Coordinates of C-alpha atoms in Angstrom, one line a residue:
Chain A
M1 CA -0.2 0.0 -0.2
R2 CA 1.2 3.3 -0.6
A3 CA 1.5 4.1 3.0
V4 CA 4.8 4.7 4.6
L5 CA 3.6 3.7 7.8
L6 CA 6.0 5.2 10.5
L7 CA 6.2 3.8 14.0
A8 CA 6.9 7.4 15.9
A9 CA 6.1 9.2 12.9
A10 CA 5.0 12.1 14.9
M11 CA 9.0 12.5 16.1
L12 CA 9.7 13.5 12.5
M13 CA 7.0 16.6 12.9
G14 CA 8.9 18.2 16.1
A15 CA 8.1 22.1 15.4
A16 CA 4.9 21.5 13.8
S17 CA 3.4 19.7 16.3
P18 CA 1.7 21.8 18.8
K19 CA 2.2 19.2 21.7
I20 CA 5.8 18.6 22.9
T21 CA 8.2 15.6 22.3
P22 CA 11.2 14.5 24.5
N23 CA 13.4 15.6 21.6
D24 CA 11.6 19.1 21.2
I25 CA 12.7 19.9 25.1
V26 CA 16.5 18.7 24.1
A27 CA 16.5 21.0 21.3
K28 CA 15.3 23.8 23.3
S29 CA 17.3 23.3 26.3
P30 CA 19.4 26.1 27.5
A31 CA 23.1 25.8 27.9
G32 CA 23.0 26.0 31.8
A33 CA 20.7 22.5 31.4
W34 CA 24.2 20.6 30.8
K35 CA 27.2 19.6 32.3
T36 CA 30.4 18.7 30.5
I37 CA 32.0 15.4 31.3
A38 CA 35.7 15.5 32.3
P39 CA 38.0 14.1 29.9
D40 CA 39.3 12.1 32.4
D41 CA 35.8 10.2 32.9
L42 CA 35.4 9.4 29.1
L43 CA 36.8 6.1 27.9
V44 CA 37.5 5.9 23.8
M45 CA 37.3 2.4 22.5
D46 CA 38.2 2.5 18.9
L47 CA 37.6 -0.8 16.7
A48 CA 40.3 -1.9 14.3
G49 CA 37.7 -2.3 11.6
G50 CA 36.3 0.6 12.1
G51 CA 33.7 2.6 14.8
R52 CA 34.4 3.9 18.0
V53 CA 32.5 3.5 21.0
V54 CA 32.7 6.2 23.8
I55 CA 32.3 5.1 27.8
Q56 CA 31.4 7.9 30.3
L57 CA 33.0 6.5 33.5
A58 CA 31.3 6.8 37.0
P59 CA 34.3 7.8 39.5
R60 CA 31.8 8.6 42.5
F61 CA 30.0 4.9 42.4
A62 CA 32.8 2.6 41.7
P63 CA 36.4 4.5 42.5
V64 CA 38.8 1.8 42.9
H65 CA 37.4 0.0 39.6
V66 CA 37.5 3.3 37.9
A67 CA 41.1 4.1 38.7
N68 CA 41.9 0.6 37.9
I69 CA 40.6 1.2 34.5
R70 CA 42.4 4.7 33.9
A71 CA 45.6 2.4 34.9
L72 CA 44.7 0.0 32.5
A73 CA 44.2 2.3 29.5
R74 CA 47.5 4.2 30.4
G75 CA 49.4 1.6 30.9
S76 CA 48.2 0.1 27.3
Y77 CA 46.6 -3.0 29.2
W78 CA 44.3 -3.6 26.3
N79 CA 46.6 -3.8 23.6
G80 CA 45.5 -6.8 21.7
A81 CA 42.4 -6.6 23.1
T82 CA 38.9 -8.0 21.2
I83 CA 35.4 -8.7 22.1
Y84 CA 34.9 -11.9 22.6
R85 CA 31.5 -12.2 24.0
L86 CA 27.8 -11.2 22.1
Q87 CA 24.7 -12.5 24.2
D88 CA 21.7 -11.6 22.7
N89 CA 19.4 -9.1 25.1
Y90 CA 22.3 -9.1 27.2
V91 CA 25.8 -8.1 27.3
A92 CA 29.2 -7.4 24.4
Q93 CA 32.1 -8.1 26.5
W94 CA 35.7 -7.3 25.8
G95 CA 39.1 -7.4 27.1
L96 CA 41.8 -10.1 26.9
N97 CA 40.1 -13.0 28.1
D98 CA 42.1 -16.1 29.1
S99 CA 45.6 -14.0 28.9
D100 CA 48.4 -14.6 30.7
K101 CA 49.5 -10.6 30.7
G102 CA 50.0 -9.1 34.0
F103 CA 48.7 -5.6 35.0
P104 CA 50.2 -2.2 34.6
T105 CA 51.5 -0.4 38.3
G106 CA 48.6 0.9 40.1
V107 CA 46.0 -1.7 39.2
V108 CA 44.3 -3.0 42.3
A109 CA 44.0 -7.0 41.5
K110 CA 41.3 -7.2 43.9
P111 CA 39.1 -4.3 44.6
P112 CA 36.5 -3.6 47.2
A113 CA 33.0 -5.0 46.3
E114 CA 32.1 -1.2 44.9
Y115 CA 28.0 -2.4 44.4
T116 CA 26.7 0.3 46.1
R117 CA 27.6 3.5 47.6
P118 CA 26.5 5.3 50.6
L119 CA 23.1 7.6 49.9
N120 CA 23.7 10.0 52.6
G121 CA 25.4 13.1 50.2
L122 CA 23.5 12.4 47.4
T123 CA 20.8 14.7 46.6
I124 CA 18.7 12.5 44.3
K125 CA 15.7 13.6 41.3
A126 CA 12.9 11.0 42.3
L127 CA 11.5 8.9 39.0
G128 CA 8.3 9.4 40.5
S129 CA 7.2 6.2 39.4
P130 CA 7.3 2.7 41.4
D131 CA 10.5 0.9 40.6
P132 CA 10.3 -3.4 40.7
Y133 CA 13.8 -3.6 42.2
A134 CA 14.3 -1.1 45.0
P135 CA 12.5 1.2 47.3
G136 CA 13.6 3.9 45.6
A137 CA 14.6 5.2 42.2
G138 CA 15.7 8.5 40.4
F139 CA 18.6 10.4 39.1
F140 CA 22.3 11.8 40.6
D141 CA 24.3 13.8 38.4
G142 CA 23.2 12.6 35.3
W143 CA 23.1 8.9 36.3
P144 CA 20.1 6.5 37.0
V145 CA 20.3 5.1 40.3
A146 CA 18.1 3.1 42.6
F147 CA 18.4 3.4 46.3
N148 CA 17.1 2.4 49.6
R149 CA 16.7 4.9 52.6
K150 CA 16.5 2.7 55.4
S151 CA 19.6 0.6 54.4
G152 CA 21.1 4.0 53.1
W153 CA 22.4 2.7 49.9
A154 CA 22.1 4.1 46.5
D155 CA 23.7 2.1 43.4
L156 CA 24.0 2.5 39.6
V157 CA 21.8 0.2 37.8
H158 CA 22.0 -1.9 34.6
C159 CA 19.9 -0.3 31.7
Y160 CA 20.7 -0.3 28.0
G161 CA 24.5 0.8 27.5
T162 CA 25.8 0.4 31.5
V163 CA 29.1 -0.5 31.4
G164 CA 30.0 -3.1 34.1
V165 CA 32.9 -5.0 35.5
G166 CA 33.0 -8.6 34.2
R167 CA 33.8 -10.8 37.5
D168 CA 34.0 -14.8 38.2
L169 CA 31.9 -15.9 41.3
S170 CA 32.0 -13.8 44.7
P171 CA 34.3 -12.6 46.4
D172 CA 35.9 -11.9 43.3
T173 CA 34.5 -8.4 42.1
G174 CA 36.3 -8.1 38.7
S175 CA 39.9 -6.0 38.2
G176 CA 38.3 -4.1 35.4
G177 CA 40.1 -5.5 32.9
E178 CA 37.2 -7.1 31.5
L179 CA 34.3 -5.0 30.7
Y180 CA 30.8 -5.5 29.4
A181 CA 28.1 -3.2 28.1
V182 CA 24.4 -3.7 28.2
I183 CA 23.4 -4.4 24.9
G184 CA 19.2 -5.5 25.6
H185 CA 16.6 -5.0 28.2
A186 CA 18.0 -4.0 31.2
P187 CA 19.1 -7.1 33.4
R188 CA 18.3 -5.4 36.8
Q189 CA 18.9 -8.5 38.5
L190 CA 22.7 -7.8 38.2
D191 CA 22.1 -4.5 40.7
R192 CA 24.3 -4.5 43.6
N193 CA 25.9 -8.2 42.4
I194 CA 28.8 -6.7 40.4
A195 CA 30.4 -3.3 39.6
I196 CA 28.9 -0.8 37.2
V197 CA 31.8 1.8 36.2
G198 CA 29.7 3.6 33.5
R199 CA 27.8 3.8 30.1
V200 CA 28.1 4.1 26.9
V201 CA 27.6 7.4 25.6
E202 CA 28.6 7.0 21.9
G203 CA 28.7 3.8 19.2
I204 CA 26.5 1.4 21.1
D205 CA 25.2 0.6 18.0
R206 CA 28.6 -0.7 17.2
L207 CA 28.4 -3.4 19.9
S208 CA 24.6 -4.0 19.7
S209 CA 24.8 -4.8 15.8
L210 CA 27.9 -7.3 16.0
P211 CA 27.3 -11.3 15.4
R212 CA 26.1 -12.8 18.4
G213 CA 28.3 -15.9 19.7
T214 CA 27.1 -19.2 19.4
E215 CA 28.5 -20.8 22.5
A216 CA 26.9 -20.5 26.1
L217 CA 26.5 -17.1 27.5
G218 CA 27.4 -16.0 23.7
F219 CA 30.6 -16.7 23.6
Y220 CA 32.2 -16.4 20.0
K221 CA 32.8 -19.9 19.0
D222 CA 36.0 -19.5 17.6
K223 CA 39.0 -16.7 18.1
A224 CA 38.6 -15.8 14.0
Q225 CA 35.3 -14.3 15.2
Y226 CA 36.9 -11.8 18.0
V227 CA 36.5 -8.4 17.0
P228 CA 39.6 -6.6 17.4
I229 CA 40.1 -3.5 19.3
A230 CA 42.3 -0.9 17.8
S231 CA 43.0 1.2 21.2
I232 CA 41.1 1.9 24.5
R233 CA 42.5 5.3 25.7
L234 CA 41.1 8.0 27.9
A235 CA 39.9 11.1 26.0
S236 CA 42.4 13.1 28.6
D237 CA 45.5 11.0 27.1
I238 CA 44.0 11.9 23.2
P239 CA 45.5 15.4 21.9
A240 CA 42.9 18.1 22.9
A241 CA 42.5 19.2 19.0
E242 CA 41.1 15.5 18.7
R243 CA 39.2 14.4 21.7
P244 CA 35.8 13.8 21.6
S245 CA 33.7 15.9 24.3
F246 CA 30.4 15.2 25.4
E247 CA 27.8 16.7 28.2
V248 CA 24.8 15.4 29.8
M249 CA 21.9 16.6 30.6
D250 CA 21.7 18.1 34.3
T251 CA 19.4 15.8 36.2
G252 CA 18.9 18.6 38.8
S253 CA 17.5 21.3 36.5
V254 CA 14.0 22.1 35.5
T255 CA 14.7 21.2 31.9
F256 CA 15.2 17.6 32.8
A257 CA 11.9 17.9 35.6
N258 CA 10.2 18.7 32.0
Y259 CA 11.8 15.9 30.3
L260 CA 11.0 13.6 32.8
R261 CA 7.4 14.6 33.0
V262 CA 7.2 14.4 29.1
R263 CA 9.1 10.7 29.1
A264 CA 6.3 9.6 31.5
N265 CA 3.4 11.5 29.4
R266 CA 4.3 10.9 26.0
N267 CA 1.1 13.5 24.8
D268 CA 2.3 14.0 20.9
D269 CA 0.6 13.4 18.0
F270 CA 1.3 9.8 17.9
Y271 CA -0.1 8.9 21.2
V272 CA -3.4 8.3 22.2
R273 CA -2.9 7.2 25.9
P274 CA 0.1 8.4 28.0
A275 CA 1.3 6.0 30.4
G276 CA 1.5 8.3 33.4
G277 CA 4.4 6.2 34.6
V278 CA 7.7 5.4 33.3
D279 CA 10.4 2.8 34.3
L280 CA 13.6 3.9 35.5
C281 CA 15.8 2.6 32.8
N282 CA 13.3 4.1 29.8
V283 CA 14.2 7.6 30.7
Q284 CA 17.5 8.2 29.0
V285 CA 19.0 10.8 30.2
P286 CA 20.2 12.9 27.5
V287 CA 23.6 12.9 26.6
R288 CA 25.0 14.7 23.7
R289 CA 28.3 15.9 21.7
K290 CA 29.5 19.1 22.7
V291 CA 30.5 21.2 20.0
Chain B
M1 CA 45.6 -12.2 33.5
R2 CA 44.8 -15.7 33.4
A3 CA 41.1 -15.7 34.4
V4 CA 38.3 -16.3 32.3
L5 CA 35.9 -13.4 33.9
L6 CA 32.6 -14.5 33.6
L7 CA 29.9 -12.6 33.9
A8 CA 27.2 -14.8 35.4
A9 CA 29.4 -17.8 35.1
A10 CA 27.7 -20.0 37.4
M11 CA 24.9 -20.2 34.7
L12 CA 27.4 -22.9 33.3
M13 CA 27.6 -24.8 36.5
G14 CA 23.9 -25.5 36.6
A15 CA 23.7 -29.1 38.1
A16 CA 26.8 -28.3 40.0
S17 CA 25.2 -25.9 42.2
P18 CA 22.6 -26.2 45.2
K19 CA 21.3 -23.3 44.3
I20 CA 18.4 -23.2 41.7
T21 CA 18.4 -21.1 38.8
P22 CA 15.8 -20.3 35.9
N23 CA 17.2 -22.4 33.5
D24 CA 17.2 -25.3 36.6
I25 CA 13.4 -24.8 36.6
V26 CA 12.7 -25.1 32.8
A27 CA 15.3 -28.0 32.5
K28 CA 13.6 -30.2 35.2
S29 CA 10.2 -29.1 33.8
P30 CA 7.0 -31.3 33.4
A31 CA 5.6 -32.0 30.0
G32 CA 2.2 -30.7 31.8
A33 CA 3.7 -27.3 32.0
W34 CA 4.2 -26.7 28.4
K35 CA 1.3 -25.5 25.9
T36 CA 1.8 -26.3 21.9
I37 CA 1.7 -23.4 20.0
A38 CA -1.3 -24.0 17.0
P39 CA 0.6 -24.3 13.9
D40 CA -1.8 -21.2 12.5
D41 CA -0.4 -19.0 15.4
L42 CA 3.1 -19.3 14.0
L43 CA 4.5 -17.0 11.6
V44 CA 7.9 -18.1 9.6
M45 CA 10.2 -15.5 8.1
D46 CA 12.6 -16.6 6.2
L47 CA 15.6 -14.3 5.2
A48 CA 16.9 -14.4 1.5
G49 CA 20.3 -14.3 2.7
G50 CA 19.9 -17.3 5.6
G51 CA 18.3 -16.9 8.9
R52 CA 14.8 -17.7 10.3
V53 CA 12.5 -15.5 12.8
V54 CA 9.4 -17.3 14.1
I55 CA 6.8 -15.1 15.3
Q56 CA 3.8 -16.2 17.7
L57 CA 0.9 -14.4 16.9
A58 CA -1.8 -13.2 19.9
P59 CA -5.2 -13.7 18.1
R60 CA -6.5 -13.3 21.6
F61 CA -5.6 -9.7 21.8
A62 CA -5.3 -8.4 18.4
P63 CA -8.1 -10.8 16.4
V64 CA -8.5 -8.2 13.4
H65 CA -4.9 -7.5 12.6
V66 CA -3.8 -11.4 13.3
A67 CA -6.4 -12.3 11.1
N68 CA -5.0 -9.9 8.5
I69 CA -1.9 -10.7 9.0
R70 CA -3.0 -14.5 8.3
A71 CA -4.5 -13.3 4.9
L72 CA -1.7 -11.4 3.9
A73 CA 0.9 -14.4 4.6
R74 CA -1.4 -16.7 2.7
G75 CA -2.3 -14.4 0.1
S76 CA 1.9 -13.7 -1.0
Y77 CA 1.1 -10.4 -0.1
W78 CA 4.7 -10.1 1.4
N79 CA 6.8 -11.2 -1.7
G80 CA 9.3 -8.6 -2.4
A81 CA 9.0 -7.9 1.2
T82 CA 12.2 -6.2 3.1
I83 CA 13.7 -5.1 6.4
Y84 CA 14.1 -1.5 6.0
R85 CA 14.3 0.3 9.3
L86 CA 16.8 -1.0 12.3
Q87 CA 16.7 2.0 15.0
D88 CA 19.2 1.2 17.7
N89 CA 17.4 0.2 21.3
Y90 CA 14.0 0.2 19.5
V91 CA 12.7 -1.7 16.7
A92 CA 13.3 -3.6 13.3
Q93 CA 10.7 -3.2 10.9
W94 CA 9.6 -4.8 7.8
G95 CA 7.1 -5.0 4.8
L96 CA 6.9 -3.4 1.7
N97 CA 7.1 0.0 3.0
D98 CA 5.9 2.6 0.1
S99 CA 5.1 0.0 -2.2
D100 CA 1.8 0.3 -4.5
K101 CA 0.8 -3.5 -3.9
G102 CA -3.1 -3.9 -3.1
F103 CA -4.3 -6.2 -0.2
P104 CA -5.4 -9.6 -1.1
T105 CA -9.1 -10.8 -0.2
G106 CA -10.1 -10.7 3.2
V107 CA -7.5 -8.0 4.8
V108 CA -9.7 -5.3 6.6
A109 CA -7.8 -2.3 5.5
K110 CA -9.0 0.1 8.7
P111 CA -8.5 -2.1 11.5
P112 CA -10.2 -1.4 14.9
A113 CA -7.9 0.1 17.5
E114 CA -7.1 -3.1 19.3
Y115 CA -4.9 -1.6 22.0
T116 CA -6.7 -3.1 25.0
R117 CA -9.0 -5.6 25.5
P118 CA -11.7 -6.3 28.1
L119 CA -10.2 -7.6 31.7
N120 CA -13.1 -9.6 32.4
G121 CA -12.5 -13.5 31.2
L122 CA -8.7 -13.4 32.2
T123 CA -7.2 -15.3 34.6
I124 CA -3.9 -13.4 35.4
K125 CA -1.0 -14.5 37.4
A126 CA 0.1 -11.6 38.8
L127 CA 3.8 -10.4 38.9
G128 CA 4.0 -9.5 42.3
S129 CA 6.3 -6.7 41.6
P130 CA 5.2 -3.0 40.8
D131 CA 4.9 -2.3 37.3
P132 CA 5.3 1.8 36.5
Y133 CA 3.2 1.9 33.6
A134 CA -0.1 0.5 34.8
P135 CA -2.0 -0.7 38.1
G136 CA -1.5 -4.5 37.5
A137 CA 1.3 -6.7 35.5
G138 CA 1.0 -10.5 35.1
F139 CA 0.8 -13.2 32.9
F140 CA -2.3 -14.8 30.9
D141 CA -2.0 -17.7 28.9
G142 CA 1.7 -17.6 28.3
W143 CA 1.6 -13.9 27.3
P144 CA 3.1 -10.4 29.8
V145 CA 0.5 -8.4 30.1
A146 CA -0.8 -5.0 31.9
F147 CA -4.0 -4.4 33.4
N148 CA -6.5 -1.8 34.9
R149 CA -9.0 -3.7 37.3
K150 CA -10.7 -0.3 37.6
S151 CA -11.2 0.4 34.1
G152 CA -11.8 -3.3 33.2
W153 CA -9.0 -3.5 30.5
A154 CA -5.8 -5.6 29.7
D155 CA -3.1 -5.0 27.0
L156 CA -0.1 -7.0 25.8
V157 CA 3.0 -5.2 26.6
H158 CA 6.2 -4.1 24.8
C159 CA 9.2 -6.5 25.5
Y160 CA 12.0 -7.3 24.1
G161 CA 10.6 -9.2 20.9
T162 CA 7.3 -8.1 21.1
V163 CA 5.9 -7.6 17.3
G164 CA 3.7 -5.0 16.7
V165 CA 1.7 -3.2 13.8
G166 CA 3.6 -0.3 12.4
R167 CA 0.9 2.6 11.7
D168 CA 0.7 6.2 10.7
L169 CA -1.1 8.8 13.1
S170 CA -4.1 7.9 14.9
P171 CA -7.0 7.3 13.8
D172 CA -5.0 4.8 11.4
T173 CA -4.5 1.3 13.3
G174 CA -2.2 0.0 10.6
S175 CA -3.2 -3.2 8.6
G176 CA -0.5 -5.3 9.5
G177 CA 1.4 -5.4 6.3
E178 CA 4.0 -3.5 8.0
L179 CA 5.4 -5.2 11.3
Y180 CA 8.2 -4.1 13.7
A181 CA 9.9 -6.3 16.4
V182 CA 11.3 -4.7 19.7
I183 CA 15.2 -5.3 19.9
G184 CA 16.0 -2.6 22.9
H185 CA 14.9 -1.9 26.1
A186 CA 11.1 -2.5 26.5
P187 CA 9.4 0.6 24.8
R188 CA 6.4 0.3 27.0
Q189 CA 4.9 4.0 26.4
L190 CA 4.0 2.5 23.4
D191 CA 1.8 0.0 25.4
R192 CA -2.2 1.0 24.8
N193 CA -0.7 3.1 21.6
I194 CA -0.4 0.7 19.4
A195 CA -1.7 -3.1 18.2
I196 CA 0.5 -5.5 19.6
V197 CA 0.0 -8.8 17.4
G198 CA 2.9 -11.1 18.9
R199 CA 6.3 -11.8 19.8
V200 CA 9.3 -13.8 18.3
V201 CA 10.0 -16.7 19.6
E202 CA 12.7 -17.7 17.6
G203 CA 15.6 -15.8 15.3
I204 CA 15.2 -12.3 17.3
D205 CA 19.2 -12.3 16.9
R206 CA 18.7 -12.0 13.3
L207 CA 17.1 -9.1 13.7
S208 CA 18.9 -7.4 16.3
S209 CA 22.5 -7.7 15.0
L210 CA 21.6 -6.0 11.6
P211 CA 23.1 -3.1 10.9
R212 CA 21.6 0.2 12.3
G213 CA 19.9 2.5 9.8
T214 CA 21.3 6.0 9.9
E215 CA 18.2 7.9 8.6
A216 CA 15.7 9.5 11.0
L217 CA 14.3 6.5 13.0
G218 CA 16.4 4.1 11.8
F219 CA 15.3 4.0 8.5
Y220 CA 17.8 2.4 6.0
K221 CA 19.3 5.5 3.5
D222 CA 19.8 3.4 1.1
K223 CA 17.3 0.7 -0.4
A224 CA 20.7 -1.4 -1.3
Q225 CA 21.0 -1.8 2.4
Y226 CA 17.2 -3.3 3.0
V227 CA 17.5 -7.2 3.9
P228 CA 15.5 -9.3 1.3
I229 CA 12.7 -11.3 3.1
A230 CA 12.5 -15.1 1.2
S231 CA 9.3 -15.7 2.5
I232 CA 6.8 -15.4 5.4
R233 CA 4.3 -17.9 5.7
L234 CA 2.0 -19.3 9.0
A235 CA 3.4 -22.6 10.3
S236 CA 0.4 -24.4 8.9
D237 CA 1.1 -23.6 5.3
I238 CA 4.4 -25.1 5.6
P239 CA 4.0 -29.0 5.3
A240 CA 4.1 -30.8 8.6
A241 CA 7.3 -32.8 8.4
E242 CA 9.3 -29.3 7.7
R243 CA 7.1 -26.8 10.0
P244 CA 8.8 -25.7 13.5
S245 CA 6.9 -26.4 16.6
F246 CA 7.1 -24.6 19.9
E247 CA 5.8 -24.8 22.8
V248 CA 5.3 -21.8 25.7
M249 CA 5.1 -22.8 29.3
D250 CA 1.7 -22.7 30.9
T251 CA 2.0 -19.5 33.2
G252 CA -0.8 -20.6 35.4
S253 CA 1.3 -23.3 36.1
V254 CA 2.8 -24.3 39.5
T255 CA 6.3 -24.8 37.6
F256 CA 5.8 -21.1 36.1
A257 CA 5.4 -19.7 39.6
N258 CA 8.6 -21.2 40.6
Y259 CA 10.2 -19.6 37.5
L260 CA 8.7 -16.4 38.7
R261 CA 10.0 -16.7 41.9
V262 CA 13.4 -17.5 41.4
R263 CA 13.6 -14.4 38.3
A264 CA 13.0 -12.3 41.5
N265 CA 15.1 -13.9 43.8
R266 CA 18.3 -15.0 41.8
N267 CA 20.1 -17.2 44.4
D268 CA 22.7 -18.7 42.6
D269 CA 26.4 -18.7 43.3
F270 CA 26.8 -15.8 41.1
Y271 CA 24.3 -13.5 43.0
V272 CA 25.3 -11.9 46.2
R273 CA 22.1 -9.9 46.5
P274 CA 18.8 -11.3 45.3
A275 CA 16.7 -8.5 44.0
G276 CA 13.4 -9.4 45.6
G277 CA 11.4 -8.0 42.5
V278 CA 11.4 -8.2 38.8
D279 CA 10.5 -5.9 35.8
L280 CA 7.4 -7.6 33.9
C281 CA 9.7 -7.5 31.0
N282 CA 12.6 -9.1 32.8
V283 CA 10.7 -12.5 33.4
Q284 CA 11.0 -13.7 30.1
V285 CA 8.1 -16.9 29.8
P286 CA 9.9 -19.4 28.7
V287 CA 9.4 -20.8 25.2
R288 CA 11.2 -23.5 22.9
R289 CA 11.5 -25.9 20.3
K290 CA 9.2 -28.8 20.4
V291 CA 10.7 -31.9 19.4

């Protein structure tokens, strides 16, 4: 039939619509509603076959693991690293897998279990919808977080694009040498069971569109299938003129409050029934390239 | 480091573990805990480049749209169809896009808005965790559903693998000629705004691993990028000896109740802190090939 049936076609209409979309709010946001990500908090992974994946690190949630990752990047630990696991609707995982390579100086081989942090001191913008995994949910400093006021903990959560540290069975917490990114529906059951160190802010599609591994847990069967990584560097180690720069919407801003409200109550021309709620991982805190 | 850091390594240990995993429950389930999917409810999509995607239809939720899909398949409407849209963390969409082709006999060009159905008459297994998008959530006849007792509606929800009907702006509801499958985090904001007709029960990775489109909304820029579809048939139109067969766990069974409990309280050797809750789309009702 001559009819381009566009799911969410209204998103294309933007300014023509009298109603507002999340994208409208991002487009019209004031500069003050954004915070620049420090270059020391950006991990830049370039694939040998082309394509870049940029990760924002979260030192306030997993400081020892993040310090390890910085030391691993600076010490060129990941020379020869590959993406060796792609499990559909779950994770892409990379690193050196079963290599014998030792860690660079400064890497803590057995970090503490940085799975939660004290809630005390964090000013959280409440989600305003119930969360199945924790008594409280919201946003702190640009990150989706869950928390428990009674027990006093807060934690980063596993959403699409979240980056965590591969580990073996407890009490091992992983060094940071093997990392994964979520490429499917939020596996929130992993929250508070593994160290989350950041999120992909650009290029997640370079991971999510890779062929799935056919071995148990999505490991590639043959090493020939491994996807080679050219380099993993901190943005702060890339010459300033070449380094990418990103900014995150300030989740304490009025702009974000509006964004969150519209996310929970989509009312543009495509939607006939706003949900009146939204789940933590479906909010997607806006992150964009800084020009 | 010589240490194969396996995320969820415990899943590999299965029987060796004294604690139980969701996979254990599936493996040990009695035959009576499963229901065979009728061959009229299975849509088999074969890609021209190899690979099969099998979809279970949901006639009890969107009867007119499902009848359309059966008529479109039987009338060979999708000859020449392609996958023309891949939006990361959202959907893969296929059909004839802007073709002039008319519908086969029996297709209702403007179906009713089958976005919800009466709750009355459905026996729902409760999720037992709060849902951000509806007052109630649970499972009916193998499907994840949301509902509102006060208003009396129930609906299928958008989870990973859910298949829906592409449409233009309301009041258009889509014919069924253009379909999409969710390949990312559950876009639950679409619930009750679009007709859901089924879910992918095999081969979702054939869609999720495709290159992402670079045009607005993930449309492929060039037609050369379109992924050709060899055929879309009902299993009932495939000779019995060749047709695939699947079964779904009976969500009214004791086995499913156990599965759901363990999904919300992961306690195998990998997990140090069970969540005590689970979100509707993270339960993943077991579906398997019937041999």
